XYZ file of C-alpha atoms in Angstrom:
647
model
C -8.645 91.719 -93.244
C -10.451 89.225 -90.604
C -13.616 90.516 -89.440
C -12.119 91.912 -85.933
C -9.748 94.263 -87.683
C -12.864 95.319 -90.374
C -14.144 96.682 -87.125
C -11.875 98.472 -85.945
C -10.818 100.193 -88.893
C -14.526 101.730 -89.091
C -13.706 102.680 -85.409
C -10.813 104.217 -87.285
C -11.883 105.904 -89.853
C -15.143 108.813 -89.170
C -15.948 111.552 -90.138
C -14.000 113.260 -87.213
C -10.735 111.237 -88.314
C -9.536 110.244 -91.774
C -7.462 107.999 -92.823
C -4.483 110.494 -93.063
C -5.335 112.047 -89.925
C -5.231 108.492 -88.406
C -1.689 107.714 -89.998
C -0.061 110.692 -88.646
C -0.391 108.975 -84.924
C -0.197 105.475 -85.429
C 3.125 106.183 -86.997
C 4.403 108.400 -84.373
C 3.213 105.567 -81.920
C 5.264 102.993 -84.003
C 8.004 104.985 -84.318
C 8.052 105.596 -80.756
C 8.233 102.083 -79.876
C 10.680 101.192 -82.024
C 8.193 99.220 -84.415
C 8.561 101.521 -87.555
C 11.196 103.068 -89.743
C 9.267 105.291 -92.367
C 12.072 105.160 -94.756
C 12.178 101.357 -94.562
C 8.356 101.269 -95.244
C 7.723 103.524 -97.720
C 9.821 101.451 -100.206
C 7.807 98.633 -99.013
C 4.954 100.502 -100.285
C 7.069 101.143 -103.753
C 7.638 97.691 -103.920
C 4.787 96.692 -103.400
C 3.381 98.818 -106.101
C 5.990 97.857 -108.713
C 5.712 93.931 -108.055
C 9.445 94.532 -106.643
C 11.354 95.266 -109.637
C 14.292 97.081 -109.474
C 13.993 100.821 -110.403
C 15.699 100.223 -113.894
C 13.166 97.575 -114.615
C 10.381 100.000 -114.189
C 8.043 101.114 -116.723
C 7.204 104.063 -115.057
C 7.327 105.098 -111.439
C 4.137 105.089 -109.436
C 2.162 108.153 -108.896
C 2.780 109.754 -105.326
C -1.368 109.354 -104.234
C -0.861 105.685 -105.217
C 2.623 105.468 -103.037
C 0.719 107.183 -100.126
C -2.227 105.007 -99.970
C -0.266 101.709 -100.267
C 1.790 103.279 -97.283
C -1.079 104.041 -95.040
C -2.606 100.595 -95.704
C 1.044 99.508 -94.828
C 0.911 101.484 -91.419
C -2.423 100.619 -90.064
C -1.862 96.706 -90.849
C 1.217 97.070 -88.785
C -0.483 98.426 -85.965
C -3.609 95.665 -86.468
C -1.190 93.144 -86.789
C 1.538 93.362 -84.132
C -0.752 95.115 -80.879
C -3.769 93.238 -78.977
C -6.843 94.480 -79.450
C -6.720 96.758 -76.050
C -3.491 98.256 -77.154
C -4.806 99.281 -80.496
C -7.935 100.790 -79.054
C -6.176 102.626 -77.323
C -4.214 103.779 -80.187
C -7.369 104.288 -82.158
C -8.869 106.990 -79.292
C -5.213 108.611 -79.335
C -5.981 109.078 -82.865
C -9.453 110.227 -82.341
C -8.154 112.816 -79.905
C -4.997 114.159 -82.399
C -7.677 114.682 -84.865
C -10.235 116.966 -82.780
C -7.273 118.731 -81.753
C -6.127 119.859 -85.172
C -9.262 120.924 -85.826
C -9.339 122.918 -82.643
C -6.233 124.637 -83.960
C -7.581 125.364 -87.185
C -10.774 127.065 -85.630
C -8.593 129.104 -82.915
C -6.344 130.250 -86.089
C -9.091 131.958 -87.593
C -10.343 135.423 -87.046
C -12.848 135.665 -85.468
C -12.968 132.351 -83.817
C -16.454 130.505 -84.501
C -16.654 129.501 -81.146
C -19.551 127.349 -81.616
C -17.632 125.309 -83.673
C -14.593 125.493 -80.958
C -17.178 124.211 -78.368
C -18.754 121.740 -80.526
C -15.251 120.220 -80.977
C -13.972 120.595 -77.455
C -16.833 119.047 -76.160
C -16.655 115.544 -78.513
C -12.921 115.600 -77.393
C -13.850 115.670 -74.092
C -17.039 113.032 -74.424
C -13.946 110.440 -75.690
C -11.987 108.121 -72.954
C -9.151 109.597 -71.363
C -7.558 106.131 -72.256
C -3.533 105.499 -71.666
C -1.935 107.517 -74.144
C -1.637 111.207 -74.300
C -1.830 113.553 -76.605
C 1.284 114.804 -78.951
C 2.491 117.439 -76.673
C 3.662 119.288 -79.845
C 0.389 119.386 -80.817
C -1.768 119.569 -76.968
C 0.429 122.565 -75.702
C -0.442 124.776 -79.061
C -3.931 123.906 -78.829
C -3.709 124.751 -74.581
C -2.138 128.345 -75.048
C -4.353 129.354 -78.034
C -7.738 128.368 -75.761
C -5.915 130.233 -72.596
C -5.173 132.854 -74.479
C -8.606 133.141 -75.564
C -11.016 132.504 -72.551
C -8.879 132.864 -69.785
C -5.831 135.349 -69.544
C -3.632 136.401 -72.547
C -1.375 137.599 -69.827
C 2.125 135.661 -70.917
C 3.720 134.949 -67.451
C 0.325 133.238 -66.592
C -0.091 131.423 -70.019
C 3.210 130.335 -69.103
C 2.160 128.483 -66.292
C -1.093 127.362 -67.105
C -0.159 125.923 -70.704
C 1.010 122.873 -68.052
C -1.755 122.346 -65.962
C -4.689 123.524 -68.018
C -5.707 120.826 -70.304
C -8.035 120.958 -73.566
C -10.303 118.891 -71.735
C -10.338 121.621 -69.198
C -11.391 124.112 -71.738
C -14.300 122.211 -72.931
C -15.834 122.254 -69.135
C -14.743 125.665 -68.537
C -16.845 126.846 -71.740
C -19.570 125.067 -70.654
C -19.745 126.925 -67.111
C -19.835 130.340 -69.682
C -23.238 132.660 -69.424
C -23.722 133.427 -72.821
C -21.498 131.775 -75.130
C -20.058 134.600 -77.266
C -17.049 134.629 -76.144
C -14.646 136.783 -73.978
C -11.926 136.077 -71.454
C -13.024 135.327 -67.816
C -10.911 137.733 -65.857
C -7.872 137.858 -63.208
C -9.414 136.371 -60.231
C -10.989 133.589 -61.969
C -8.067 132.646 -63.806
C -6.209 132.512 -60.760
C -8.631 130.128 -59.446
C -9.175 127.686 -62.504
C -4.978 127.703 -62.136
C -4.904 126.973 -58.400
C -7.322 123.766 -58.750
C -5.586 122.775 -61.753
C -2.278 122.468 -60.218
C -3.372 121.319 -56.935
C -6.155 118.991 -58.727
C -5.358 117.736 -62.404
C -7.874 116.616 -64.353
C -5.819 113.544 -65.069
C -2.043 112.100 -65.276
C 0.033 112.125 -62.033
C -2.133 112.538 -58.591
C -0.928 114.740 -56.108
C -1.968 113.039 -53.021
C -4.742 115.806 -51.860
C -7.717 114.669 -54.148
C -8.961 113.440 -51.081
C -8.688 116.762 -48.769
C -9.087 119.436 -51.829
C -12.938 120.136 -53.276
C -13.783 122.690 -56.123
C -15.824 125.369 -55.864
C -19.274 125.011 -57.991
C -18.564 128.299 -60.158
C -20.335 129.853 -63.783
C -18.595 132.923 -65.421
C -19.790 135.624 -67.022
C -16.878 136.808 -69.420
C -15.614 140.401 -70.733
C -17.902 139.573 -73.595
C -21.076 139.988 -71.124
C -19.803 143.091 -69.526
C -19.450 144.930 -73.060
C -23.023 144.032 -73.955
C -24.382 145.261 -70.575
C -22.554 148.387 -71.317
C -24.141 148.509 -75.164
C -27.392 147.504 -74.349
C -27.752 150.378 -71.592
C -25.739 152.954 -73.414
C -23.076 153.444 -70.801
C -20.198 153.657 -73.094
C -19.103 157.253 -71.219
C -17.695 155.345 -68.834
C -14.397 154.477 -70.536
C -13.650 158.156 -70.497
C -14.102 158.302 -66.654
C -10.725 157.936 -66.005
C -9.039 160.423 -67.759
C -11.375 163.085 -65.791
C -9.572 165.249 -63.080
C -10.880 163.887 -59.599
C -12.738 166.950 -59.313
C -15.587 167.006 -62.518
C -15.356 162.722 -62.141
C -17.853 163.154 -58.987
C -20.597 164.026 -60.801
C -20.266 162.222 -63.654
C -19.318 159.574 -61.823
C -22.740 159.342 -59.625
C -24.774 159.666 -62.758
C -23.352 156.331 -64.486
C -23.527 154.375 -61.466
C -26.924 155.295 -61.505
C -27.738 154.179 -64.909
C -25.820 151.444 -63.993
C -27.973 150.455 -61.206
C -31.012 150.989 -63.934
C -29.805 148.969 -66.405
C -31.069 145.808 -67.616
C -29.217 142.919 -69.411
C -30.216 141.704 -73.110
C -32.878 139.023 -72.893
C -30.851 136.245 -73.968
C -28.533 136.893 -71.160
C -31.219 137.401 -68.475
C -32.559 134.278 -70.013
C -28.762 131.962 -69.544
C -28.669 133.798 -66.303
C -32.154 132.480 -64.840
C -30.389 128.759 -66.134
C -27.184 129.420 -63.941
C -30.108 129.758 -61.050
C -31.584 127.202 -61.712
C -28.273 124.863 -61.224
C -27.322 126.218 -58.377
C -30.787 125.205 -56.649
C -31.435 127.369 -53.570
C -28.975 128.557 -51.530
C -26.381 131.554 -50.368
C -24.197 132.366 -53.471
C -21.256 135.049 -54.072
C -20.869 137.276 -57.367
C -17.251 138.264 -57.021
C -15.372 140.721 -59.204
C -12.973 139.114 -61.986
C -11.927 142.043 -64.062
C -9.188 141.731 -66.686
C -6.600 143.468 -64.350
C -7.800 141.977 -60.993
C -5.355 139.708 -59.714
C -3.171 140.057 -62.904
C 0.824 139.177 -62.745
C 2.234 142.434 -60.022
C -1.367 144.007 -59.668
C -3.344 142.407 -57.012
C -5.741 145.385 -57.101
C -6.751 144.273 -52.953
C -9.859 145.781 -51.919
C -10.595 148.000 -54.686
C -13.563 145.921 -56.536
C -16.871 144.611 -54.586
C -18.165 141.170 -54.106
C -21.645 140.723 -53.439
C -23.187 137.570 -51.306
C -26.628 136.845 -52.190
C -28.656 134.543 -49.420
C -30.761 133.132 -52.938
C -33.568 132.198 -51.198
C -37.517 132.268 -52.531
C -39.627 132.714 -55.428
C -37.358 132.440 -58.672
C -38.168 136.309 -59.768
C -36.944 137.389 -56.392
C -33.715 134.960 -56.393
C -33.041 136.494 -60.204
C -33.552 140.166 -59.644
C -31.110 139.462 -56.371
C -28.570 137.786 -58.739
C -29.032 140.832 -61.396
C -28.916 143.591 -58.851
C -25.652 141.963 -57.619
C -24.028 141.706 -61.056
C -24.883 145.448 -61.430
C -23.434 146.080 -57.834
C -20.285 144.324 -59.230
C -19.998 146.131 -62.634
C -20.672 149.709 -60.687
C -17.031 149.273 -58.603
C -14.844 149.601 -61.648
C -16.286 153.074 -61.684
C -14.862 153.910 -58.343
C -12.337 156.336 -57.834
C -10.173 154.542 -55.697
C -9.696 151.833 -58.673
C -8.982 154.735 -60.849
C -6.402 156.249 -58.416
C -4.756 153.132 -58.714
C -4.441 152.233 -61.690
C -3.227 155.770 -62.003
C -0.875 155.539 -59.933
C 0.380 152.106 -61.443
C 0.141 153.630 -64.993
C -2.602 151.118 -65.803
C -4.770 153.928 -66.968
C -4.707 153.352 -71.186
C -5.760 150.103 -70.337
C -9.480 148.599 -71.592
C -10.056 147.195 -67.895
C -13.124 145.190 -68.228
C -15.239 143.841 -65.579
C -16.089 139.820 -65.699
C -17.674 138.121 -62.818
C -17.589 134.913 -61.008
C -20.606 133.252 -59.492
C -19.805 130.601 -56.840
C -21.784 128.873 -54.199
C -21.331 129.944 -50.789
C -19.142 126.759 -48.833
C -20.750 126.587 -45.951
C -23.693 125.268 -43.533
C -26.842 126.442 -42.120
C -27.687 127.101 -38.480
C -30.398 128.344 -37.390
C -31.515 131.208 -39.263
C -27.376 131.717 -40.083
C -25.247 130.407 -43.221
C -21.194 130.085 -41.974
C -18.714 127.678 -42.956
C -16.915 125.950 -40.203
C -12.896 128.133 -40.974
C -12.116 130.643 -43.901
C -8.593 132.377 -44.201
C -5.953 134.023 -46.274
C -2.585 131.954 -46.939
C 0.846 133.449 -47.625
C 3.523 131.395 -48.804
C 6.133 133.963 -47.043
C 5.819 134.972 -43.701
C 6.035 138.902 -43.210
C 4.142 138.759 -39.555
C 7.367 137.270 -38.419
C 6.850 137.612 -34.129
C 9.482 134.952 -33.007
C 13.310 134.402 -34.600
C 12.275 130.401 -34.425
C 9.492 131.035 -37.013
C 10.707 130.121 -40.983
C 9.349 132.697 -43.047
C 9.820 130.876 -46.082
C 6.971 128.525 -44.500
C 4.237 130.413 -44.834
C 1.387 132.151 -42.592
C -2.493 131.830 -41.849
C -4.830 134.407 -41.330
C -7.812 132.337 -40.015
C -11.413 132.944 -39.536
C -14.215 131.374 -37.946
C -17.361 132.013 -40.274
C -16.899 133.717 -43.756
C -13.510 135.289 -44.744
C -14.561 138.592 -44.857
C -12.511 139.099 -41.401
C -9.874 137.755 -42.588
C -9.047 139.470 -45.793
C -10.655 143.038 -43.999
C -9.686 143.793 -40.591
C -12.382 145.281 -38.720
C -12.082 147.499 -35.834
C -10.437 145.530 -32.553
C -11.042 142.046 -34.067
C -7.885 139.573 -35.351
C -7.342 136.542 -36.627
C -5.449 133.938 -35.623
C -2.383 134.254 -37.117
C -0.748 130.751 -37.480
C 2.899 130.505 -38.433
C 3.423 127.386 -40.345
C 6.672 126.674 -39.238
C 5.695 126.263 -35.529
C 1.639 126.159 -35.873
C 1.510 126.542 -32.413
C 3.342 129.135 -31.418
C 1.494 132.162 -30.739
C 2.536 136.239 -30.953
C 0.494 136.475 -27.537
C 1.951 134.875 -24.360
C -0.755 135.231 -21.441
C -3.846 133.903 -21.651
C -5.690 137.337 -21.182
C -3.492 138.487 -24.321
C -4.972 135.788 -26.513
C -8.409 136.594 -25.714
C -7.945 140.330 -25.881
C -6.414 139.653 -29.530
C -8.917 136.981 -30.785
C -11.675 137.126 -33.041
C -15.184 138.415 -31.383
C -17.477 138.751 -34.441
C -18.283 136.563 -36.753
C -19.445 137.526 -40.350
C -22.738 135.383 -41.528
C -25.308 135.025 -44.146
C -28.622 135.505 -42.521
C -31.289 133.547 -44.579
C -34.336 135.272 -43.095
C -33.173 139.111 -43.612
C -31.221 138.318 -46.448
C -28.082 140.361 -45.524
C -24.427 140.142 -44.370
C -24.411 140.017 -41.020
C -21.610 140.395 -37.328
C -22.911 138.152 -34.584
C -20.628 137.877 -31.527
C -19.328 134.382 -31.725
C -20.827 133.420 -28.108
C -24.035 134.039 -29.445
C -23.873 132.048 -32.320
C -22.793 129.344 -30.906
C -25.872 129.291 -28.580
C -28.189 129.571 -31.165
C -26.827 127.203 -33.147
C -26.629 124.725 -30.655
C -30.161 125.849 -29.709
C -31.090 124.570 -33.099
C -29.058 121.591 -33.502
C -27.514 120.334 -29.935
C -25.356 118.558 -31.914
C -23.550 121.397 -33.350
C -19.585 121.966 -31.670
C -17.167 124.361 -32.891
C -14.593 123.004 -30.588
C -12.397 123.302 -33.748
C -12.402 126.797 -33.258
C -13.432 127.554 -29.934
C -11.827 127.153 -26.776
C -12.798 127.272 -22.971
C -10.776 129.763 -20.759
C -10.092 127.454 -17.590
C -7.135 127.248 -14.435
C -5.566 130.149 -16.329
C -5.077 128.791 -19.623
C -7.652 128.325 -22.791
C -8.211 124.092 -23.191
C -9.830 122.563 -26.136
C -13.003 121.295 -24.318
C -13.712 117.328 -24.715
C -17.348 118.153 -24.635
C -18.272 121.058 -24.917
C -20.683 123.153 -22.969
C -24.461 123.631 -23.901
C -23.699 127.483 -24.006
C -20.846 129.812 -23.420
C -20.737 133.355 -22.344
C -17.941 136.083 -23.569
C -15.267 136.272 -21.547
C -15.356 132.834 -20.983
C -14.090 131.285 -24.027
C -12.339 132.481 -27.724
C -11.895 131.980 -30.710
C -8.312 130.119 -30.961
C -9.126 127.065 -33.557
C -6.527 125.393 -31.299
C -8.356 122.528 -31.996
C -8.149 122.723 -36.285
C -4.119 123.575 -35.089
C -3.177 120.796 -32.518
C -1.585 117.487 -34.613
C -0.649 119.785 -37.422
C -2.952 118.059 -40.022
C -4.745 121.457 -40.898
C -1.213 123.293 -41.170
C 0.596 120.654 -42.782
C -1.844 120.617 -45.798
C -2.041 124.539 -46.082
C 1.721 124.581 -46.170
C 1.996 121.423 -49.251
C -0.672 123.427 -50.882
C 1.387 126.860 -50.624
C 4.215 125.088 -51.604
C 2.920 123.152 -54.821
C 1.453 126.588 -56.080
C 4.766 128.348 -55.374
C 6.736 125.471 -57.572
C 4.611 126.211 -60.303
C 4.180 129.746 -60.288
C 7.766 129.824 -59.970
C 7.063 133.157 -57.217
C 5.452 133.546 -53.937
C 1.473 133.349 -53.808
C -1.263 134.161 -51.540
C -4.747 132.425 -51.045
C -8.113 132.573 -50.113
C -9.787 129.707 -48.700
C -12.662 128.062 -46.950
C -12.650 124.884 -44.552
C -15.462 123.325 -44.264
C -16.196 119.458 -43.401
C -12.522 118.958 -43.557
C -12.352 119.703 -47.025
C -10.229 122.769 -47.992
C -11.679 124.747 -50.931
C -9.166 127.346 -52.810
C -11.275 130.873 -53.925
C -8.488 132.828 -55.278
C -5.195 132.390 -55.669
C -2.194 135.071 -57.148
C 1.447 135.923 -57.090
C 1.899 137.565 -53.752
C 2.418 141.158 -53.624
C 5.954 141.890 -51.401
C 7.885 144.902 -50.793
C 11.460 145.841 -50.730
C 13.865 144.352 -48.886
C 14.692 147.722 -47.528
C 18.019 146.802 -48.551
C 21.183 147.587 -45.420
C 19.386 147.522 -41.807
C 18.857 150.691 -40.872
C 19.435 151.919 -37.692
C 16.790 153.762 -36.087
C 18.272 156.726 -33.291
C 17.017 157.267 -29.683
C 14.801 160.184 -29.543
C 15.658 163.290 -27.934
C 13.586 164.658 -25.807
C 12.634 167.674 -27.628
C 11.540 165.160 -30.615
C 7.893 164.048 -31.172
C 7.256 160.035 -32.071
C 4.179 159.511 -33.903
C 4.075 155.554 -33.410
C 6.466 152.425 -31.833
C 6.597 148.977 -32.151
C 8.358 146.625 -30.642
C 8.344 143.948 -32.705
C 8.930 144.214 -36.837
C 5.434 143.204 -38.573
C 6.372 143.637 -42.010
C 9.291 143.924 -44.179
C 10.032 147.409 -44.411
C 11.881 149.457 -46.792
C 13.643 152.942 -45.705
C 12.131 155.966 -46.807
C 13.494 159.946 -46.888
C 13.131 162.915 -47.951
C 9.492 163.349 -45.947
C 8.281 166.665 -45.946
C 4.784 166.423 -44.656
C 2.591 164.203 -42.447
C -0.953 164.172 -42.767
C -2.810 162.138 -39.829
C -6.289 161.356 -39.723
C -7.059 160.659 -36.062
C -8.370 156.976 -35.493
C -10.317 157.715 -31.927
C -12.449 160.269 -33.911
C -12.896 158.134 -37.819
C -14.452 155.540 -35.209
C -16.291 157.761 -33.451
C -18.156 159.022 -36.787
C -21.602 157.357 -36.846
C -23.013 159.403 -40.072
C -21.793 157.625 -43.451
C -21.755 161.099 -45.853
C -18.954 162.398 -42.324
C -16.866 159.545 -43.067
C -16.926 160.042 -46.768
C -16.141 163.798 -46.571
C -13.169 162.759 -44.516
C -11.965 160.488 -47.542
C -12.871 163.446 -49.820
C -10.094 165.798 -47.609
C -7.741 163.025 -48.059
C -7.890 162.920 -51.356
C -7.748 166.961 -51.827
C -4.555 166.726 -49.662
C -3.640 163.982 -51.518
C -3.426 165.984 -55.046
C -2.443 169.104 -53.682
C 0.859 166.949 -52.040
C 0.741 164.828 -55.193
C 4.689 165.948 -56.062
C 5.617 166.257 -52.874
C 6.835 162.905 -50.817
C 4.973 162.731 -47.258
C 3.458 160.439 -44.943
C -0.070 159.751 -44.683
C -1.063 157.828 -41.223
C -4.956 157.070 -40.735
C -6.815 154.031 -38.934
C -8.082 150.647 -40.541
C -7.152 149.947 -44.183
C -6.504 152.417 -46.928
C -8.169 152.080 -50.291
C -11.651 149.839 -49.034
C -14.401 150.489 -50.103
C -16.046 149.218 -46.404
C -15.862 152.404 -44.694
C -16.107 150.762 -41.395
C -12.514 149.685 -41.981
C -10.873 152.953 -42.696
């Protein structure tokens, strides 16, 4: 063996590969390239053993170990002999990479899972080159559901899916965004989002063309695993058993755990990883979202019913952590809530161990002024139900956009609306005049102040001006156009400040040249492909980079099967509502023997919180005395928030 190939076979041969381990894939890369018949070569090995006598001549056949060895020797010179050095470096890595991943599958086999091990071994397959070759995909896609299966989502439609886009090297980053490392899946709505990025983004092989336009969210995870000890070290076990208490002794009980649950403290090793997380984020407006096991899961989008919490993370580092705590807490308290219950109730979810993780992701975004906004946020659907116009193609998709954060556009609030963008014809709007469009625009726009710390509604007008007041170089003329000679115009240059009536939110400018709408539509359609259903997304636009934040199987109704055909009213007939035009695909219902209406000019005119929730607490008593009974229930805003301002 010339010194060259001495090398390399201690590049070979470590202590994460042996010799047998390294066999196993040079072989299947010679056999591969047509460069190997095993057969052939293990009776190259006999004969070499036997001085190539013929088997009669024998004086005894050689010992299997001593056949094996001569064949390995056999295998590797092959390789050395007939490849450049490049090629069998290459080789060598492949080999490198087999190996770590048989010994991930021997540590996921075992019960429990060491998973300091596991992450020991993920990471040194991830510190090697990606190189040319690719893993066995016998051996990669085992290996890819087991680690799914364990820190993600043992749900098996999405396991499904993600066994093709998530990779092992994924895994080893994902457990190294992990507070506390003990383990623990990370819930629905961060699954969907490590999926979405994944597909749209892969970590290597084919490029999709949108590396370019499509950034990542920074985001940690605290897993099902943290949750549980929260719950152990606080004593807070009771709360399992909330939800098989009627609705009428859970009130009480209920209020007492969320109070203890506001108390609570975390173990010190977890307040300890969590005062790391802040200390990678650096300063700066973050969001602790809800991921709980169900969230978001395959048919369950659970919309509404869990809080996020945005954090402005500004200060002293014991202020910034008790704000991050408090908000974890804030999170963990809305499983308790008796609208989640109700659901899952009514979706006979209830036997199930929900479990609350949490995602913590920087705000995307910029700072003006005293205000934190990114420049466009929205919610994507892959199918158009708004359908206004028989030229739009609902299989194309529609926008909800937003200018600021997307709290607008996933909650409607009061007389506020989005733009509503049908990707078919991007520019074809449901309102015709230009007083419609205004009237039907978006007023208020939801910010992070960084001085008072909150959530905040400024009217867009004055936002602008004080933004502009602090930076003149600041214009939202992607999202804001002038009302002029009867007709709103994108403005070339736009004005120092702008007064309401005289301009709107139409993000004409993001529209016009179809850039914006052509990549939400290739996104909805490459997440589609591979989830093999429909999807919806939430998103943020900022810098003309378009960052995914959730991502799920979209949640459709019926068909409503034949059209039906709705009769003329008589006279002596009362109509509780008309529309003109069909919003959303409809299914027929009969058989109502009630309606229950809970009159929207006087919700809105309730200023007191505890009037608003006593009107949710008659609902709900009509609602269980009707509970066998089908009937209508009309009210204003949203059902099932937990923003009171929206219904």
């Amino acid at each position: 063996m010339d010194t060259l190939h001495h090398v390399l076979y201690h590049e070979l041969i470590t202590d994460r590969c042996s010799l047998a381990d390294a066999v196993r894939t040079i072989e299947r890369f010679l056999v591969s390239a047509g460069k190997l018949d095993p057969d052939a070569e293990c009776r190259n090995a006999v004969a070499f053993l036997t001085g190539g006598r013929e088997e009669d001549d024998w004086d005894g056949c050689p010992e299997a170990p001593e056949v094996e060895r001569t064949y390995h020797a056999l295998i590797v010179k092959r390789l050395f002999d007939d490849y450049p050095e490049t090629e069998i470096r290459d080789v060598i890595n492949l080999a490198h990479k087999e190996a770590l991943a048989r010994q991930a599958d021997i540590l996921l086999r075992d019960e429990p899972v060491d998973l300091g091990a596991l992450e020991r071994v993920l990471a040194e397959f991830a510190d090697l080159p990606v190189g040319e070759s690719q893993v066995s995909p016998s051996i990669a896609l085992g290996v890819r559901v087991q680690l799914i299966s364990l820190l993600i989502s043992e749900n098996l439609f999405y396991v499904g899916i993600a066994k093709n886009h998530v990779t092992i090297r994924d895994a080893a980053r994902l457990m190294d965004r992990f507070v506390g490392k003990r383990g623990g899946r990370v819930g629905g709505k961060s699954a969907g989002v490590i999926l979405a990025n994944r597909i749209l983004r892969p970590s290597y092989g084919e490029e999709t063309g949108l590396e370019e336009q499509i950034a990542e969210v920074d985001s940690y995870f605290l897993t099902a695993e943290v949750f549980n000890r929260f719950v152990e070290h606080n004593s807070l076990q009771e709360g399992h058993s909330l939800k098989y208490m009627e609705p009428s002794e859970r009130e009480a009980a209920q209020a007492d755990l969320e109070r203890r649950f506001a108390r609570g403290s975390f173990p010190e090793d977890l307040e300890i990883a969590l005062k790391e997380l802040l200390s990678k984020f650096d300063e700066g407006p973050l969001i602790v979202r809800s991921s709980s096991l169900l969230e978001d899961s395959m048919g369950f989008p659970f919309y509404g019913k869990y809080d996020s919490v945005f954090i402005t993370n500004q200060g002293k580092e014991g202020a910034r952590l008790e704000s991050l705590l408090r908000a974890i807490k804030e999170v963990y308290i809305s499983i308790l809530s008796s609208s989640v219950l109700e659901y899952r109730k009514d979706k006979a979810l209830l036997d199930y161990d929900d479990i609350m993780c949490v995602l913590v992701q920087r705000v995307i975004g910029q700072k003006h002024g005293k205000y934190f906004f990114p420049d466009a946020a929205g919610v994507a659907f892959s199918r158009n139900q708004y359908r206004w116009s028989p030229r739009i193609d609902p299989e194309a998709g529609v926008v909800r956009l937003v200018y600021g954060l997307g709290t607008r556009a996933v909650d409607r609030s009061g007389d506020d609306y989005p733009r509503l963008i049908a990707l078919s014809h991007p520019e074809l709007r449901p309102e015709s005049t230009m007083r419609e469009q205004v009237k039907y625009s978006q007023r208020s726009v939801d910010v992070l102040n960084l001085e008072t710390h909150a959530l905040e509604s400024v009217h867009f007008s004055d936002l602008v001006n004080e933004a502009r007041e602090s930076d003149p170089q600041y214009s939202p003329s992607h999202a804001i156009s002038i009302a002029a000679d009867d007709r709103l115009q994108n403005p070339i240059l736009f004005p120092e400040s702008i007064r309401p009536g005289e301009a709107a939110i139409s993000f004409d400018g993001l529209i016009t040249g179809g850039a914006f709408p052509n990549l939400i539509r290739d996104v909805l359609s490459r997440l589609e492909d591979a989830y093999g259903t429909p999807v919806d997304v939430e998103f943020v636009w900022q810098d003309g980079k378009l960052y995914i934040l959730q991502c799920r199987p979209l949640a459709q109704g019926g068909d409503g099967g034949e059209p039906v055909h709705v009769p003329t009213p008589h006279n002596d007939q009362h109509v509780l509502f008309t529309t003109s035009r069909s919003i959303f695909q409809s299914a027929h219902r009969s058989g109502i023997s009630h309606v229950v209406v809970v009159d929207g000019s006087a919700y809105h005119l309730l200023k007191d919180e505890s009037e608003k929730l006593e009107v949710a607490r008659l609902v709900g008593r009509v609602n269980r005395a009707l509970r066998e009974t089908p009937y209508l229930l009309v009210g204003p805003g949203r059902w099932g928030t937990n923003n009171l301002e929206l219904g």
